[in-house]
PDB file of C-alpha atoms in Angstrom:
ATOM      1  CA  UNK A 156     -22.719 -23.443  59.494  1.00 79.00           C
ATOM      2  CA  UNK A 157     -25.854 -25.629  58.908  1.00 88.00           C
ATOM      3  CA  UNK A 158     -26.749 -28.190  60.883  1.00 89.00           C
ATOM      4  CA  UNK A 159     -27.128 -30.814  57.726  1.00 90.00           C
ATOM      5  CA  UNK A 160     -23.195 -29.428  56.328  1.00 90.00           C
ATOM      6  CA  UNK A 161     -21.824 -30.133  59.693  1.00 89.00           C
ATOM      7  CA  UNK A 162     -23.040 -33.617  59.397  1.00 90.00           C
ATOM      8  CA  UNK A 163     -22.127 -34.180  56.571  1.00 90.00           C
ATOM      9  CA  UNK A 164     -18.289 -33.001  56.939  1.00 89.00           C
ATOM     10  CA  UNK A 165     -18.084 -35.316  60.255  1.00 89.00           C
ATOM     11  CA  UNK A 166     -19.692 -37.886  58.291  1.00 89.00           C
ATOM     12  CA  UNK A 167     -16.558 -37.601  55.426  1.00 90.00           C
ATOM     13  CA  UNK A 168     -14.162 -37.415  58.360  1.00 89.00           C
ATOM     14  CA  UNK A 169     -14.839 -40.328  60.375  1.00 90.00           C
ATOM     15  CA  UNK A 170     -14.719 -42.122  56.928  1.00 88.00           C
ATOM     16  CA  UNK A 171     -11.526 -40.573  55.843  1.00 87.00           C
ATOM     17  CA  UNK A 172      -9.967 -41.713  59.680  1.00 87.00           C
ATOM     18  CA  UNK A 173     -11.604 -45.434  58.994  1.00 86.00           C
ATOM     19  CA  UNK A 174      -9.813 -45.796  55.622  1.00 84.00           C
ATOM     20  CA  UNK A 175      -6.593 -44.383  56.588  1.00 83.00           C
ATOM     21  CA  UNK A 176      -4.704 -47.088  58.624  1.00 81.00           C
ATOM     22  CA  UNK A 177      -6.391 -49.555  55.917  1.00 82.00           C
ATOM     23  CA  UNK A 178      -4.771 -47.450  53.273  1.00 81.00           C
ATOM     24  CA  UNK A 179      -1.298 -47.341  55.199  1.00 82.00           C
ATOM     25  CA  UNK A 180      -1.142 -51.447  55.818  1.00 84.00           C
ATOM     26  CA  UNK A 181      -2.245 -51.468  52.384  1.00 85.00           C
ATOM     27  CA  UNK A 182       1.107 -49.325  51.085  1.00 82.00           C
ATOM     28  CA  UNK A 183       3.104 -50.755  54.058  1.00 86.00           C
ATOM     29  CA  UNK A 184       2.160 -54.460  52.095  1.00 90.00           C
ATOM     30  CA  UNK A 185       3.532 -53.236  48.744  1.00 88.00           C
ATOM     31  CA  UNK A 186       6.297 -51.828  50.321  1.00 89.00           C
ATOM     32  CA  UNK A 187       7.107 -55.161  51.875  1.00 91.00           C
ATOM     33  CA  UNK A 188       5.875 -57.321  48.570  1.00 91.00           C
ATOM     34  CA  UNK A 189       8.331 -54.821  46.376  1.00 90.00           C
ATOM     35  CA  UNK A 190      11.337 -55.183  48.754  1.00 89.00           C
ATOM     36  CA  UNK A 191      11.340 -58.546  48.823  1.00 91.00           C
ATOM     37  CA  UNK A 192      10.909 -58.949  45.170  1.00 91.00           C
ATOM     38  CA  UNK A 193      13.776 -56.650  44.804  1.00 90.00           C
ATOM     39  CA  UNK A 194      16.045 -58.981  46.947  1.00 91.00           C
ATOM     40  CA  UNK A 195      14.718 -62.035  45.456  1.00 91.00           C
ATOM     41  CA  UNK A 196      15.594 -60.629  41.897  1.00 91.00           C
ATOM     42  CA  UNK A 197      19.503 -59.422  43.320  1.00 90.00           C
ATOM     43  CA  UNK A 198      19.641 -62.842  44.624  1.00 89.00           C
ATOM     44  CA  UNK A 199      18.619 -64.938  41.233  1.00 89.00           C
ATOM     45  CA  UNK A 200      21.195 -62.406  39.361  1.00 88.00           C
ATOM     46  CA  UNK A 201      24.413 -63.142  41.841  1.00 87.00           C
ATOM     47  CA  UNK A 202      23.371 -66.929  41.626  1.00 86.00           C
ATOM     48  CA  UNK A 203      23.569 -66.247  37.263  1.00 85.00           C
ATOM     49  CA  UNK A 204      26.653 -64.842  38.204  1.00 84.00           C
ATOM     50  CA  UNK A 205      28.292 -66.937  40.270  1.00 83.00           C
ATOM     51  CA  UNK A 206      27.320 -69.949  37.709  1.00 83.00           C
ATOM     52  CA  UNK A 207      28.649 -68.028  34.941  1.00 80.00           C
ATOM     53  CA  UNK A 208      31.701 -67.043  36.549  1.00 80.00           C
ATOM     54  CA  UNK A 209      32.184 -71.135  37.179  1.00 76.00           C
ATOM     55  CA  UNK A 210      31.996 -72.630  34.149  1.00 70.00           C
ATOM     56  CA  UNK A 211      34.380 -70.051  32.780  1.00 63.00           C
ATOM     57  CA  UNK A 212      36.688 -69.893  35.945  1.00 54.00           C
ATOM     58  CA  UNK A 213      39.572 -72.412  37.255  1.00 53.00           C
ATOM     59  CA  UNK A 214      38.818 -73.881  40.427  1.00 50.00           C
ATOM     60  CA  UNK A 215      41.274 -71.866  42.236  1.00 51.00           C
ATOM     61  CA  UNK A 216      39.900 -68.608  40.899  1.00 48.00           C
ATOM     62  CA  UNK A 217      36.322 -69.814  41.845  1.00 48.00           C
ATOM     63  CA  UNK A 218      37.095 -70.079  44.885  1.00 51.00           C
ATOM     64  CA  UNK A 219      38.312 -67.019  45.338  1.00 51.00           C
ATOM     65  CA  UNK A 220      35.582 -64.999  43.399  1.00 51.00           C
ATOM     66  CA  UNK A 221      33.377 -66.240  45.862  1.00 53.00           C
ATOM     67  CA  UNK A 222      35.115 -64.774  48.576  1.00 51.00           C
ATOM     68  CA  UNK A 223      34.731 -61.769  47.168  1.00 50.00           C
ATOM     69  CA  UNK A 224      31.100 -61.930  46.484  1.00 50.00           C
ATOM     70  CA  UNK A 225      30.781 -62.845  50.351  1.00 56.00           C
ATOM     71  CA  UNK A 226      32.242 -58.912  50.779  1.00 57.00           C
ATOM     72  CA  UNK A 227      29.612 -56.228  50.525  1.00 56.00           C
ATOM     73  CA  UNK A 228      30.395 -54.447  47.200  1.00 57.00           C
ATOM     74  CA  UNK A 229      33.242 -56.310  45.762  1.00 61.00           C
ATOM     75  CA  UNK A 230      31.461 -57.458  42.622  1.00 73.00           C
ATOM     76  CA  UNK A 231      32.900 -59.142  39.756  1.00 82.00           C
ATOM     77  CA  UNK A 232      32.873 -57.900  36.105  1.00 82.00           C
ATOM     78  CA  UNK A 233      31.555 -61.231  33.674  1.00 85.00           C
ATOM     79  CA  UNK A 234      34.174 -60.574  30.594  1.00 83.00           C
ATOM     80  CA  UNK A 235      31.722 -59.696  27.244  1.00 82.00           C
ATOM     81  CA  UNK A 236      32.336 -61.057  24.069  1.00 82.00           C
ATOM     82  CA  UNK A 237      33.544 -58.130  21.999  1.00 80.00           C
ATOM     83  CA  UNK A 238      31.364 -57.889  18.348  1.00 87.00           C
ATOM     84  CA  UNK A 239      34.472 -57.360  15.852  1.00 87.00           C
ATOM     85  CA  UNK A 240      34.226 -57.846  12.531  1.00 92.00           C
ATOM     86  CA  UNK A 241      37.480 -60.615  11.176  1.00 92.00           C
ATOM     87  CA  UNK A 242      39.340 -57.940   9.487  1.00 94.00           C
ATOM     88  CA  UNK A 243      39.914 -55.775  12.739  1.00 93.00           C
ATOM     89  CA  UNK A 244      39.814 -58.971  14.846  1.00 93.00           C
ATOM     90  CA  UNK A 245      43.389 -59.413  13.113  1.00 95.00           C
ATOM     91  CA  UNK A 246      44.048 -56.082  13.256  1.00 95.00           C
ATOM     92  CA  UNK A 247      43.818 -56.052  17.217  1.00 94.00           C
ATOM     93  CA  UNK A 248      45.828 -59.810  17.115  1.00 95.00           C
ATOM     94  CA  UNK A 249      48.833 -58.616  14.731  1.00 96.00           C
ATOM     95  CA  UNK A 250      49.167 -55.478  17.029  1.00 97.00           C
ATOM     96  CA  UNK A 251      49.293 -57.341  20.362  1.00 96.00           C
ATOM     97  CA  UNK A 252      51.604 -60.062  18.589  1.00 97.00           C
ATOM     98  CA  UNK A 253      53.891 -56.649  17.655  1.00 96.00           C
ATOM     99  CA  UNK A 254      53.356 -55.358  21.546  1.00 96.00           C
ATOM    100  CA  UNK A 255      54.703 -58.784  22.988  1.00 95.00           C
ATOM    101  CA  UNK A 256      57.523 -59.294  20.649  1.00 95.00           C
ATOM    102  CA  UNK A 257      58.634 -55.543  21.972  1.00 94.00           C
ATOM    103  CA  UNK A 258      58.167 -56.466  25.621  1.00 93.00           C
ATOM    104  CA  UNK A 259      60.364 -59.737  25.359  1.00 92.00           C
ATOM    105  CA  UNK A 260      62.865 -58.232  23.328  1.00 92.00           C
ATOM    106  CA  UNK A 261      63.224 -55.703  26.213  1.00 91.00           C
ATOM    107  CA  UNK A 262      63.108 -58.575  28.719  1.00 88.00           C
ATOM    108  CA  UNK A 263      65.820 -59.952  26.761  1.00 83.00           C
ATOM    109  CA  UNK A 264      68.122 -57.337  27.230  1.00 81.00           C
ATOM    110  CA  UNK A 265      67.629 -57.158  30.471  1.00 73.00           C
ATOM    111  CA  UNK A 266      68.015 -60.420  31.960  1.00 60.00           C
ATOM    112  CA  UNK A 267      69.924 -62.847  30.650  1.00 53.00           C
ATOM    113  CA  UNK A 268      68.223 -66.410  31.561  1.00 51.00           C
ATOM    114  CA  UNK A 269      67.004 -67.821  28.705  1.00 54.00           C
ATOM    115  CA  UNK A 270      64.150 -69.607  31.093  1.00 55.00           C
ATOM    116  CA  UNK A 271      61.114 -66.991  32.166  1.00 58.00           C
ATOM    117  CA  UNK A 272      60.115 -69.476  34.641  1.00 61.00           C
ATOM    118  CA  UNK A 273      63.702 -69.975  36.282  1.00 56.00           C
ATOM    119  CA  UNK A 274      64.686 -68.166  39.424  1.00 56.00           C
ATOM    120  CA  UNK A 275      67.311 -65.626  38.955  1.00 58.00           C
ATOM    121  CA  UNK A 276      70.677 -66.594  40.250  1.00 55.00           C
ATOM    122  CA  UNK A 277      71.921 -65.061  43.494  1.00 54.00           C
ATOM    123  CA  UNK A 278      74.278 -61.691  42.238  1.00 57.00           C
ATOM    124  CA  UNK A 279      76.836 -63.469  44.956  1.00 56.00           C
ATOM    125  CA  UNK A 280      77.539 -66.782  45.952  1.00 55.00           C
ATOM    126  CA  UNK A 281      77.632 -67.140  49.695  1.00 54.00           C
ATOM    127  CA  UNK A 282      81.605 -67.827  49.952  1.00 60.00           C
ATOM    128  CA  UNK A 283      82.159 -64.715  48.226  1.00 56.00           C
ATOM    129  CA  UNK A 284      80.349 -62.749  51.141  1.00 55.00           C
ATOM    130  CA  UNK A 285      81.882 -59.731  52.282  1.00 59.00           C
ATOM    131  CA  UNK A 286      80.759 -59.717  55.531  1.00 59.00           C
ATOM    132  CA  UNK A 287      82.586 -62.569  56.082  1.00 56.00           C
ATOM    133  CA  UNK A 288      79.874 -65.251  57.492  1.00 52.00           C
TER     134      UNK A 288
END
């Protein structure tokens, strides 16, 4: 090999080793700038979240959505607006008004307080006990 290409290769080496630990901080810096975008922008969307979920939420359930936004991967769903046109909005309202009337009819048969919120009256009374307590 010439003297002058021999040169010239250790020349484009020791320039290639001087740029190389400026090139890595360089992509180590993005690295860091993109990562902490990234949690910046999860952070600003759980805060939207939280915000929406309380002005739509009781104060009870607040409370314990964010409990559960504390846990690693227990995320809440926001509830979307459905797009329905009025015809099939009453469509969807007549057939859940038809489901409910079916499912207290069947509750009707099958207990017979008149009061969903009463308790249910013991089967027996304690002085009717056959154990004898």
């Amino acid at each position: 090999m010439k003297l002058k290409k021999l040169k010239k290769k250790i020349q484009e080496l020791e320039k290639r080793l001087r740029e190389g630990p400026q090139k890595l901080a360089k992509l180590r810096r993005r690295l860091q700038e993109a990562e902490s975008a990234r949690a910046l922008k999860a952070a600003r969307k759980s805060a939207a979240r939280a915000t929406a979920n309380r002005k739509g939420a009781k104060p009870s359930a607040s409370t314990a959505s964010t409990a559960d936004a504390k846990k690693p991967g227990a995320a809440t769903k926001t509830k979307r607006k459905l797009n329905l046109s009025p015809e099939r909005r009453a469509q969807l309202a007549a057939a859940m008004k038809a489901r409910w009337a079916t499912k207290r009819a069947a509750e009707g048969n099958t207990t017979t307080s008149t009061d969903k919120n009463s308790p249910t009256p013991p089967t027996q009374t304690p002085e009717n006990r056959s154990d004898g307590a």
